[in-house]
Amino acid sequence: MSEQKYYVVIGMEIHAELKTKSKMWCSCLNDPFNSEPNQNVCPICLAEPGALPVANIEAIKNVIKVGLSTNSEIANFTEFDRKNYFYPDIPKGYQISQYKYPIVSKGELASVPLTRIHLEEDTAKSDHAKGEYTLIDFNRAGVPLMELVTEPVIYNSKEEAGKTSSNFGKALQRLLRTLDVSDADMEKGQMRLEANISVTTDPAKFGTKCEVKNLNSFNSVEKAIIYEVDRHIELIEKGEKVIQETRGWDENKLETFSQRKKENAHDYRYFPDPDLPKMYLHKIVDLDKIKEELPMLPEIKKAALEKIELQPKQIEQLLDDNNLASYYFEASKGMDISNQKLLANYLLTDAVGVISKSDNTLKLPSATTFAKIINMISEGTLSSRGAKDLITDILSEDTDPETRAKELNLIQNQDPTMMKKIVEKVISENQDQWSSYKNGEIKLEMFFVGKCMKEAAGNGNPKIFIDIIKSL
Ligand code: ADP
Ligand code: MG
Ligand code: ZN
């Protein structure tokens, strides 16, 4: 490759199926995955003549939640438009979408600026694999679909472009799941990612972009961007032109392939849908209330977890599991930093570690119970060995940890008089070592702690033993 410096420009378009009870324009069940084909259908989502859509307010609220969580602007005025095209999976001959007045605009997520987030409807699902015909399942027709579009962002390298874009996708998936507005499972097509990619030598002038579809994982986002950038650079260096087109990603060959030349907006003949009312959102929904009810956002969780210096892998684990994170934050309420760290470690290693190895019959005790165990550890009433045993025990039966620890004989001996007696006994039995220790052979301290622990049958707090040994 030449000495020429290439900049990479990426803009993303991400669709996510919203998790509402009913579809976008009718009261059919929004459950395309678990239902038999064509069960959740009615004259509206089958587009029978004369059927009229009614907008699902929950879907609108869901988009607003995403907007409020990304510091975006929520439109005062919004409307729905018809995007006209013919395809068997689009029964009306148009998709109801939004063109000029999206519900959400501007904002930012994971350092990527957002252009807009609008609301539209999903298409039916075509199945071409059954034979010489195509089957269509309309369960998905009219499922609320959110589309988020980012601004084009300039990157210095294909690696940076790939990494930032896949991180953006992850951050959005986490946000959607945290807000509980979408399950955002990419394998199920609940979240679909498209990357617009171009290459330029002059950052003030963008190159011709290609849009890559069928990106079914964050890993493919990264790989497709890198592949596509190399392809563009190769074309440019051969003196050829990049053609603006839609390309697919072949997961097996790890390359992109041409699908179709790109339509322009005017091909869709957008116009406001006369069947739906125009909306003044501030009058329809209570924005302040939605804002107040937002859960703890992933960025905030991340900052809190970084403060206690967990390993990046542990942070990811907590951020990827909303229930676990809620549990952690509930249990950690009022704890100091060192106990929070202790909690995270015992929760992820001993509790979740045991559960994920078991057949899932184990479940976590209440957050308060777990917090109690952590306090017992930090106070020294439980040894780390005892803590492991107690946690395993309490996972199968949520009982009071102190009572249970006593029953299982896991309480560490902390009676100073008793412990001092143990130390004195150990010293009298090891006079030679004791002399050496007193003469400065400090490393013998552990020898004495070990003997004391053995004498106490593992049931003693080593920290206290050390203190006694030192004082003597
Ligand atoms: P279109 O009308 O072709 O869909 P848009 O202007 O709506 O194009 O942009 C679609 C997406 O493409 C947006 O995410 C935008 O940031 C991105 N984009 C626009 N121009 C470029 C470019 N030159 N290179 C990479 N991405 C781009
Ligand atoms: Mg577009
Ligand atoms: Zn319907």
Short mmCIF file of N, CA and C in Angstrom, two decimals, residues 47-192:
data_model
loop_
_atom_site.label_atom_id
_atom_site.label_comp_id
_atom_site.label_asym_id
_atom_site.label_seq_id
_atom_site.Cartn_x
_atom_site.Cartn_y
_atom_site.Cartn_z
N ALA A 47 -53.11 -5.14 5.84
CA ALA A 47 -53.41 -4.06 4.88
C ALA A 47 -54.64 -4.34 4.03
N GLU A 48 -55.69 -4.80 4.68
CA GLU A 48 -56.93 -4.97 3.93
C GLU A 48 -57.54 -3.60 3.67
N PRO A 49 -58.27 -3.47 2.57
CA PRO A 49 -58.78 -2.14 2.21
C PRO A 49 -59.63 -1.53 3.32
N GLY A 50 -59.39 -0.26 3.56
CA GLY A 50 -60.21 0.47 4.54
C GLY A 50 -59.71 0.38 5.97
N ALA A 51 -58.73 -0.50 6.23
CA ALA A 51 -58.24 -0.63 7.61
C ALA A 51 -57.42 0.60 7.98
N LEU A 52 -57.61 1.09 9.20
CA LEU A 52 -56.91 2.31 9.62
C LEU A 52 -55.94 2.05 10.78
N PRO A 53 -54.72 2.59 10.69
CA PRO A 53 -53.74 2.42 11.75
C PRO A 53 -53.97 3.37 12.92
N VAL A 54 -53.63 2.93 14.12
CA VAL A 54 -53.61 3.82 15.29
C VAL A 54 -52.22 3.67 15.91
N ALA A 55 -51.54 4.79 16.15
CA ALA A 55 -50.14 4.71 16.62
C ALA A 55 -50.06 4.19 18.05
N ASN A 56 -49.11 3.32 18.30
CA ASN A 56 -48.87 2.71 19.62
C ASN A 56 -48.05 3.69 20.47
N ILE A 57 -48.68 4.22 21.50
CA ILE A 57 -48.02 5.25 22.32
C ILE A 57 -46.83 4.67 23.09
N GLU A 58 -46.89 3.37 23.44
CA GLU A 58 -45.77 2.77 24.16
C GLU A 58 -44.51 2.76 23.30
N ALA A 59 -44.70 2.49 22.01
CA ALA A 59 -43.54 2.50 21.11
C ALA A 59 -42.95 3.90 21.03
N ILE A 60 -43.81 4.89 20.96
CA ILE A 60 -43.34 6.29 20.92
C ILE A 60 -42.56 6.60 22.20
N LYS A 61 -43.11 6.16 23.34
CA LYS A 61 -42.42 6.40 24.63
C LYS A 61 -41.07 5.71 24.66
N ASN A 62 -41.01 4.51 24.08
CA ASN A 62 -39.73 3.79 24.07
C ASN A 62 -38.66 4.57 23.31
N VAL A 63 -39.05 5.13 22.17
CA VAL A 63 -38.07 5.91 21.40
C VAL A 63 -37.66 7.15 22.20
N ILE A 64 -38.63 7.74 22.88
CA ILE A 64 -38.31 8.92 23.70
C ILE A 64 -37.32 8.54 24.81
N LYS A 65 -37.52 7.37 25.40
CA LYS A 65 -36.59 6.93 26.46
C LYS A 65 -35.17 6.85 25.92
N VAL A 66 -35.02 6.30 24.73
CA VAL A 66 -33.68 6.21 24.14
C VAL A 66 -33.14 7.62 23.91
N GLY A 67 -34.00 8.50 23.43
CA GLY A 67 -33.60 9.89 23.19
C GLY A 67 -33.14 10.58 24.47
N LEU A 68 -33.91 10.40 25.53
CA LEU A 68 -33.56 11.05 26.80
C LEU A 68 -32.28 10.47 27.40
N SER A 69 -31.99 9.23 27.07
CA SER A 69 -30.78 8.59 27.62
C SER A 69 -29.54 8.90 26.80
N THR A 70 -29.71 9.61 25.69
CA THR A 70 -28.56 9.92 24.84
C THR A 70 -28.40 11.43 24.69
N ASN A 71 -28.98 12.16 25.63
CA ASN A 71 -28.92 13.63 25.59
C ASN A 71 -29.40 14.21 24.27
N SER A 72 -30.41 13.59 23.71
CA SER A 72 -30.91 14.04 22.41
C SER A 72 -32.02 15.05 22.59
N GLU A 73 -32.44 15.62 21.47
CA GLU A 73 -33.60 16.51 21.49
C GLU A 73 -34.84 15.70 21.17
N ILE A 74 -35.88 15.91 21.98
CA ILE A 74 -37.15 15.25 21.70
C ILE A 74 -38.00 16.26 20.93
N ALA A 75 -38.47 15.84 19.77
CA ALA A 75 -39.22 16.78 18.91
C ALA A 75 -40.49 17.24 19.60
N ASN A 76 -40.82 18.47 19.40
CA ASN A 76 -42.15 18.90 19.83
C ASN A 76 -43.15 18.37 18.81
N PHE A 77 -42.91 18.66 17.54
CA PHE A 77 -43.81 18.19 16.49
C PHE A 77 -43.24 16.95 15.80
N THR A 78 -44.10 15.96 15.61
CA THR A 78 -43.67 14.79 14.84
C THR A 78 -44.81 14.26 13.99
N GLU A 79 -44.46 13.57 12.90
CA GLU A 79 -45.48 12.96 12.05
C GLU A 79 -44.93 11.71 11.41
N PHE A 80 -45.83 10.89 10.86
CA PHE A 80 -45.41 9.67 10.18
C PHE A 80 -45.57 9.84 8.68
N ASP A 81 -44.65 9.23 7.95
CA ASP A 81 -44.68 9.33 6.49
C ASP A 81 -44.79 7.96 5.85
N ARG A 82 -45.27 7.97 4.61
CA ARG A 82 -45.28 6.72 3.85
C ARG A 82 -44.02 6.64 3.01
N LYS A 83 -43.33 5.52 3.12
CA LYS A 83 -42.16 5.26 2.29
C LYS A 83 -42.60 4.19 1.30
N ASN A 84 -42.77 4.59 0.06
CA ASN A 84 -43.40 3.70 -0.92
C ASN A 84 -42.42 2.78 -1.62
N TYR A 85 -42.68 1.50 -1.56
CA TYR A 85 -41.97 0.54 -2.41
C TYR A 85 -42.75 -0.76 -2.43
N PHE A 86 -42.53 -1.54 -3.48
CA PHE A 86 -43.27 -2.79 -3.61
C PHE A 86 -42.40 -3.98 -3.31
N TYR A 87 -42.88 -4.81 -2.44
CA TYR A 87 -42.16 -6.02 -2.10
C TYR A 87 -43.16 -6.93 -1.39
N PRO A 88 -43.07 -8.24 -1.59
CA PRO A 88 -44.10 -9.11 -1.01
C PRO A 88 -44.23 -9.00 0.51
N ASP A 89 -43.13 -8.60 1.19
CA ASP A 89 -43.21 -8.56 2.65
C ASP A 89 -43.76 -7.24 3.17
N ILE A 90 -44.22 -6.37 2.27
CA ILE A 90 -44.70 -5.08 2.71
C ILE A 90 -46.13 -4.89 2.19
N PRO A 91 -47.11 -5.44 2.96
CA PRO A 91 -48.46 -5.60 2.42
C PRO A 91 -49.13 -4.31 1.94
N LYS A 92 -48.83 -3.20 2.56
CA LYS A 92 -49.51 -1.96 2.15
C LYS A 92 -48.96 -1.39 0.86
N GLY A 93 -47.77 -1.85 0.45
CA GLY A 93 -47.12 -1.22 -0.70
C GLY A 93 -46.32 0.00 -0.24
N TYR A 94 -46.35 0.24 1.03
CA TYR A 94 -45.51 1.29 1.62
C TYR A 94 -45.25 0.91 3.07
N GLN A 95 -44.17 1.46 3.60
CA GLN A 95 -43.86 1.26 5.01
C GLN A 95 -44.16 2.58 5.70
N ILE A 96 -44.83 2.54 6.83
CA ILE A 96 -45.01 3.80 7.56
C ILE A 96 -43.72 4.04 8.34
N SER A 97 -43.13 5.21 8.09
CA SER A 97 -41.85 5.54 8.70
C SER A 97 -41.91 7.03 9.07
N GLN A 98 -40.75 7.62 9.28
CA GLN A 98 -40.72 9.06 9.55
C GLN A 98 -39.64 9.66 8.69
N TYR A 99 -39.91 10.82 8.13
CA TYR A 99 -38.95 11.41 7.20
C TYR A 99 -38.46 12.75 7.72
N LYS A 100 -39.30 13.75 7.65
CA LYS A 100 -38.86 15.10 7.98
C LYS A 100 -38.82 15.36 9.48
N TYR A 101 -39.72 14.75 10.22
CA TYR A 101 -39.85 15.08 11.64
C TYR A 101 -39.69 13.84 12.53
N PRO A 102 -38.45 13.37 12.69
CA PRO A 102 -38.22 12.21 13.56
C PRO A 102 -38.53 12.58 15.02
N ILE A 103 -38.83 11.58 15.82
CA ILE A 103 -39.15 11.83 17.23
C ILE A 103 -37.91 12.36 17.96
N VAL A 104 -36.75 11.84 17.61
CA VAL A 104 -35.52 12.21 18.33
C VAL A 104 -34.46 12.70 17.34
N SER A 105 -33.72 13.74 17.73
CA SER A 105 -32.58 14.13 16.89
C SER A 105 -31.42 14.58 17.77
N LYS A 106 -30.25 14.68 17.13
CA LYS A 106 -28.97 15.02 17.79
C LYS A 106 -28.63 13.99 18.87
N GLY A 107 -27.95 14.41 19.91
CA GLY A 107 -27.57 13.47 20.97
C GLY A 107 -26.26 12.75 20.68
N GLU A 108 -25.87 11.89 21.61
CA GLU A 108 -24.59 11.19 21.49
C GLU A 108 -24.61 9.90 22.29
N LEU A 109 -23.93 8.91 21.78
CA LEU A 109 -23.78 7.65 22.53
C LEU A 109 -22.40 7.09 22.26
N ALA A 110 -21.69 6.71 23.31
CA ALA A 110 -20.35 6.13 23.20
C ALA A 110 -19.46 6.95 22.26
N SER A 111 -19.48 8.25 22.45
CA SER A 111 -18.66 9.20 21.68
C SER A 111 -19.03 9.29 20.20
N VAL A 112 -20.15 8.73 19.80
CA VAL A 112 -20.58 8.87 18.41
C VAL A 112 -21.81 9.78 18.38
N PRO A 113 -21.74 10.85 17.59
CA PRO A 113 -22.89 11.76 17.53
C PRO A 113 -24.05 11.15 16.73
N LEU A 114 -25.26 11.35 17.25
CA LEU A 114 -26.44 10.80 16.60
C LEU A 114 -27.10 11.85 15.71
N THR A 115 -27.62 11.41 14.59
CA THR A 115 -28.37 12.32 13.72
C THR A 115 -29.83 12.31 14.15
N ARG A 116 -30.39 11.11 14.23
CA ARG A 116 -31.83 11.00 14.52
C ARG A 116 -32.19 9.60 14.99
N ILE A 117 -33.34 9.52 15.66
CA ILE A 117 -33.94 8.21 15.95
C ILE A 117 -35.41 8.34 15.59
N HIS A 118 -35.86 7.51 14.67
CA HIS A 118 -37.28 7.60 14.31
C HIS A 118 -37.96 6.25 14.48
N LEU A 119 -39.26 6.28 14.29
CA LEU A 119 -40.08 5.09 14.53
C LEU A 119 -40.68 4.64 13.21
N GLU A 120 -40.67 3.36 12.95
CA GLU A 120 -41.31 2.83 11.75
C GLU A 120 -41.85 1.44 12.06
N GLU A 121 -42.18 0.68 11.05
CA GLU A 121 -42.73 -0.66 11.29
C GLU A 121 -41.87 -1.68 10.59
N ASP A 122 -41.81 -2.88 11.19
CA ASP A 122 -41.04 -3.95 10.56
C ASP A 122 -41.85 -4.55 9.42
N THR A 123 -41.16 -5.23 8.53
CA THR A 123 -41.83 -5.91 7.41
C THR A 123 -42.22 -7.31 7.84
N ALA A 124 -42.99 -7.99 6.98
CA ALA A 124 -43.24 -9.41 7.23
C ALA A 124 -41.95 -10.17 6.96
N LYS A 125 -41.96 -11.48 7.28
CA LYS A 125 -40.73 -12.26 7.10
C LYS A 125 -40.91 -13.24 5.94
N SER A 126 -40.02 -13.14 4.97
CA SER A 126 -40.10 -14.06 3.83
C SER A 126 -39.24 -15.28 4.10
N ASP A 127 -39.75 -16.43 3.69
CA ASP A 127 -38.97 -17.65 3.83
C ASP A 127 -38.83 -18.26 2.43
N HIS A 128 -37.63 -18.13 1.88
CA HIS A 128 -37.38 -18.61 0.51
C HIS A 128 -36.87 -20.04 0.51
N ALA A 129 -36.71 -20.60 1.69
CA ALA A 129 -35.95 -21.86 1.78
C ALA A 129 -36.80 -23.12 1.67
N LYS A 130 -38.10 -22.98 1.48
CA LYS A 130 -38.96 -24.16 1.55
C LYS A 130 -39.14 -24.88 0.22
N GLY A 131 -38.78 -24.24 -0.89
CA GLY A 131 -38.97 -24.90 -2.18
C GLY A 131 -39.00 -23.87 -3.28
N GLU A 132 -39.86 -24.11 -4.25
CA GLU A 132 -39.89 -23.20 -5.39
C GLU A 132 -40.83 -22.04 -5.17
N TYR A 133 -41.20 -21.85 -3.95
CA TYR A 133 -42.10 -20.74 -3.64
C TYR A 133 -41.57 -20.02 -2.41
N THR A 134 -42.17 -18.89 -2.12
CA THR A 134 -41.77 -18.13 -0.94
C THR A 134 -42.93 -18.09 0.04
N LEU A 135 -42.65 -18.38 1.28
CA LEU A 135 -43.68 -18.29 2.32
C LEU A 135 -43.52 -16.96 3.05
N ILE A 136 -44.63 -16.36 3.42
CA ILE A 136 -44.54 -15.10 4.14
C ILE A 136 -45.28 -15.20 5.47
N ASP A 137 -44.56 -14.80 6.52
CA ASP A 137 -45.14 -14.79 7.87
C ASP A 137 -45.38 -13.34 8.26
N PHE A 138 -46.67 -13.01 8.43
CA PHE A 138 -47.02 -11.62 8.74
C PHE A 138 -47.02 -11.29 10.23
N ASN A 139 -46.58 -12.25 11.05
CA ASN A 139 -46.49 -11.94 12.48
C ASN A 139 -45.59 -10.74 12.73
N ARG A 140 -44.58 -10.59 11.87
CA ARG A 140 -43.63 -9.51 12.08
C ARG A 140 -44.09 -8.20 11.43
N ALA A 141 -45.06 -8.30 10.51
CA ALA A 141 -45.52 -7.09 9.81
C ALA A 141 -46.16 -6.13 10.81
N GLY A 142 -45.63 -4.93 10.88
CA GLY A 142 -46.21 -3.93 11.78
C GLY A 142 -45.64 -3.97 13.18
N VAL A 143 -44.59 -4.74 13.39
CA VAL A 143 -43.92 -4.70 14.70
C VAL A 143 -43.17 -3.37 14.79
N PRO A 144 -43.28 -2.66 15.92
CA PRO A 144 -42.60 -1.36 16.00
C PRO A 144 -41.08 -1.49 15.86
N LEU A 145 -40.53 -0.67 15.02
CA LEU A 145 -39.11 -0.72 14.72
C LEU A 145 -38.54 0.68 14.89
N MET A 146 -37.47 0.74 15.67
CA MET A 146 -36.80 2.02 15.87
C MET A 146 -35.62 2.08 14.92
N GLU A 147 -35.41 3.19 14.26
CA GLU A 147 -34.19 3.32 13.46
C GLU A 147 -33.35 4.47 13.99
N LEU A 148 -32.11 4.15 14.30
CA LEU A 148 -31.17 5.17 14.78
C LEU A 148 -30.12 5.41 13.69
N VAL A 149 -29.88 6.67 13.39
CA VAL A 149 -28.88 7.02 12.36
C VAL A 149 -27.80 7.88 13.01
N THR A 150 -26.56 7.53 12.80
CA THR A 150 -25.48 8.36 13.37
C THR A 150 -24.94 9.32 12.32
N GLU A 151 -24.26 10.33 12.78
CA GLU A 151 -23.54 11.25 11.91
C GLU A 151 -22.36 10.51 11.30
N PRO A 152 -21.89 10.95 10.15
CA PRO A 152 -20.64 10.36 9.64
C PRO A 152 -19.47 10.83 10.52
N VAL A 153 -18.62 9.89 10.93
CA VAL A 153 -17.50 10.24 11.81
C VAL A 153 -16.18 9.89 11.10
N ILE A 154 -15.21 10.80 11.19
CA ILE A 154 -13.91 10.57 10.55
C ILE A 154 -12.97 9.84 11.51
N TYR A 155 -12.32 8.80 11.00
CA TYR A 155 -11.35 8.06 11.80
C TYR A 155 -9.99 8.06 11.11
N ASN A 156 -8.95 7.89 11.93
CA ASN A 156 -7.59 7.89 11.40
C ASN A 156 -7.17 6.56 10.81
N SER A 157 -7.83 5.50 11.22
CA SER A 157 -7.44 4.18 10.71
C SER A 157 -8.66 3.28 10.64
N LYS A 158 -8.54 2.22 9.85
CA LYS A 158 -9.65 1.27 9.73
C LYS A 158 -9.87 0.54 11.05
N GLU A 159 -8.76 0.32 11.79
CA GLU A 159 -8.90 -0.37 13.08
C GLU A 159 -9.70 0.47 14.06
N GLU A 160 -9.36 1.75 14.11
CA GLU A 160 -10.08 2.65 15.02
C GLU A 160 -11.55 2.73 14.61
N ALA A 161 -11.78 2.82 13.31
CA ALA A 161 -13.15 2.91 12.79
C ALA A 161 -13.94 1.66 13.17
N GLY A 162 -13.30 0.50 12.99
CA GLY A 162 -13.98 -0.76 13.28
C GLY A 162 -14.30 -0.91 14.75
N LYS A 163 -13.29 -0.62 15.59
CA LYS A 163 -13.44 -0.78 17.03
C LYS A 163 -14.53 0.17 17.57
N THR A 164 -14.43 1.45 17.19
CA THR A 164 -15.41 2.42 17.70
C THR A 164 -16.82 2.06 17.27
N SER A 165 -16.96 1.59 16.02
CA SER A 165 -18.29 1.27 15.53
C SER A 165 -18.87 0.05 16.23
N SER A 166 -18.04 -0.97 16.46
CA SER A 166 -18.60 -2.13 17.14
C SER A 166 -18.88 -1.80 18.60
N ASN A 167 -18.04 -0.97 19.22
CA ASN A 167 -18.33 -0.53 20.58
C ASN A 167 -19.63 0.27 20.65
N PHE A 168 -19.86 1.06 19.61
CA PHE A 168 -21.10 1.82 19.57
C PHE A 168 -22.30 0.87 19.55
N GLY A 169 -22.20 -0.15 18.71
CA GLY A 169 -23.29 -1.14 18.62
C GLY A 169 -23.54 -1.80 19.97
N LYS A 170 -22.44 -2.17 20.64
CA LYS A 170 -22.57 -2.79 21.96
C LYS A 170 -23.23 -1.84 22.95
N ALA A 171 -22.78 -0.59 22.92
CA ALA A 171 -23.32 0.40 23.85
C ALA A 171 -24.82 0.58 23.61
N LEU A 172 -25.22 0.59 22.34
CA LEU A 172 -26.65 0.76 22.05
C LEU A 172 -27.43 -0.47 22.51
N GLN A 173 -26.87 -1.65 22.26
CA GLN A 173 -27.55 -2.87 22.70
C GLN A 173 -27.76 -2.86 24.22
N ARG A 174 -26.72 -2.48 24.93
CA ARG A 174 -26.82 -2.40 26.39
C ARG A 174 -27.86 -1.39 26.82
N LEU A 175 -27.86 -0.25 26.14
CA LEU A 175 -28.83 0.79 26.50
C LEU A 175 -30.25 0.30 26.27
N LEU A 176 -30.50 -0.31 25.11
CA LEU A 176 -31.85 -0.80 24.79
C LEU A 176 -32.31 -1.83 25.82
N ARG A 177 -31.36 -2.69 26.22
CA ARG A 177 -31.72 -3.72 27.20
C ARG A 177 -31.92 -3.12 28.59
N THR A 178 -31.08 -2.15 28.93
CA THR A 178 -31.24 -1.52 30.24
C THR A 178 -32.58 -0.79 30.32
N LEU A 179 -32.94 -0.13 29.23
CA LEU A 179 -34.22 0.59 29.23
C LEU A 179 -35.40 -0.37 29.07
N ASP A 180 -35.07 -1.63 28.76
CA ASP A 180 -36.06 -2.67 28.52
C ASP A 180 -37.02 -2.28 27.38
N VAL A 181 -36.48 -1.63 26.36
CA VAL A 181 -37.31 -1.26 25.21
C VAL A 181 -37.12 -2.24 24.05
N SER A 182 -36.06 -3.04 24.11
CA SER A 182 -35.83 -4.04 23.06
C SER A 182 -34.93 -5.12 23.61
N ASP A 183 -35.13 -6.37 23.17
CA ASP A 183 -34.22 -7.43 23.59
C ASP A 183 -32.93 -7.35 22.78
N ALA A 184 -33.02 -6.69 21.63
CA ALA A 184 -31.84 -6.37 20.82
C ALA A 184 -30.92 -7.56 20.57
N ASP A 185 -31.51 -8.73 20.35
CA ASP A 185 -30.73 -9.92 20.05
C ASP A 185 -30.41 -9.91 18.55
N MET A 186 -29.13 -9.82 18.23
CA MET A 186 -28.76 -9.70 16.82
C MET A 186 -29.01 -10.98 16.05
N GLU A 187 -28.84 -12.11 16.73
CA GLU A 187 -29.07 -13.38 16.04
C GLU A 187 -30.53 -13.56 15.66
N LYS A 188 -31.42 -12.99 16.46
CA LYS A 188 -32.84 -13.09 16.15
C LYS A 188 -33.30 -11.96 15.23
N GLY A 189 -32.37 -11.10 14.85
CA GLY A 189 -32.73 -9.98 13.99
C GLY A 189 -33.47 -8.88 14.72
N GLN A 190 -33.43 -8.93 16.05
CA GLN A 190 -34.11 -7.88 16.81
C GLN A 190 -33.32 -6.58 16.79
N MET A 191 -32.04 -6.71 16.50
CA MET A 191 -31.22 -5.51 16.30
C MET A 191 -30.43 -5.75 15.03
N ARG A 192 -30.53 -4.81 14.07
CA ARG A 192 -29.88 -5.01 12.77
C ARG A 192 -29.02 -3.79 12.47
#
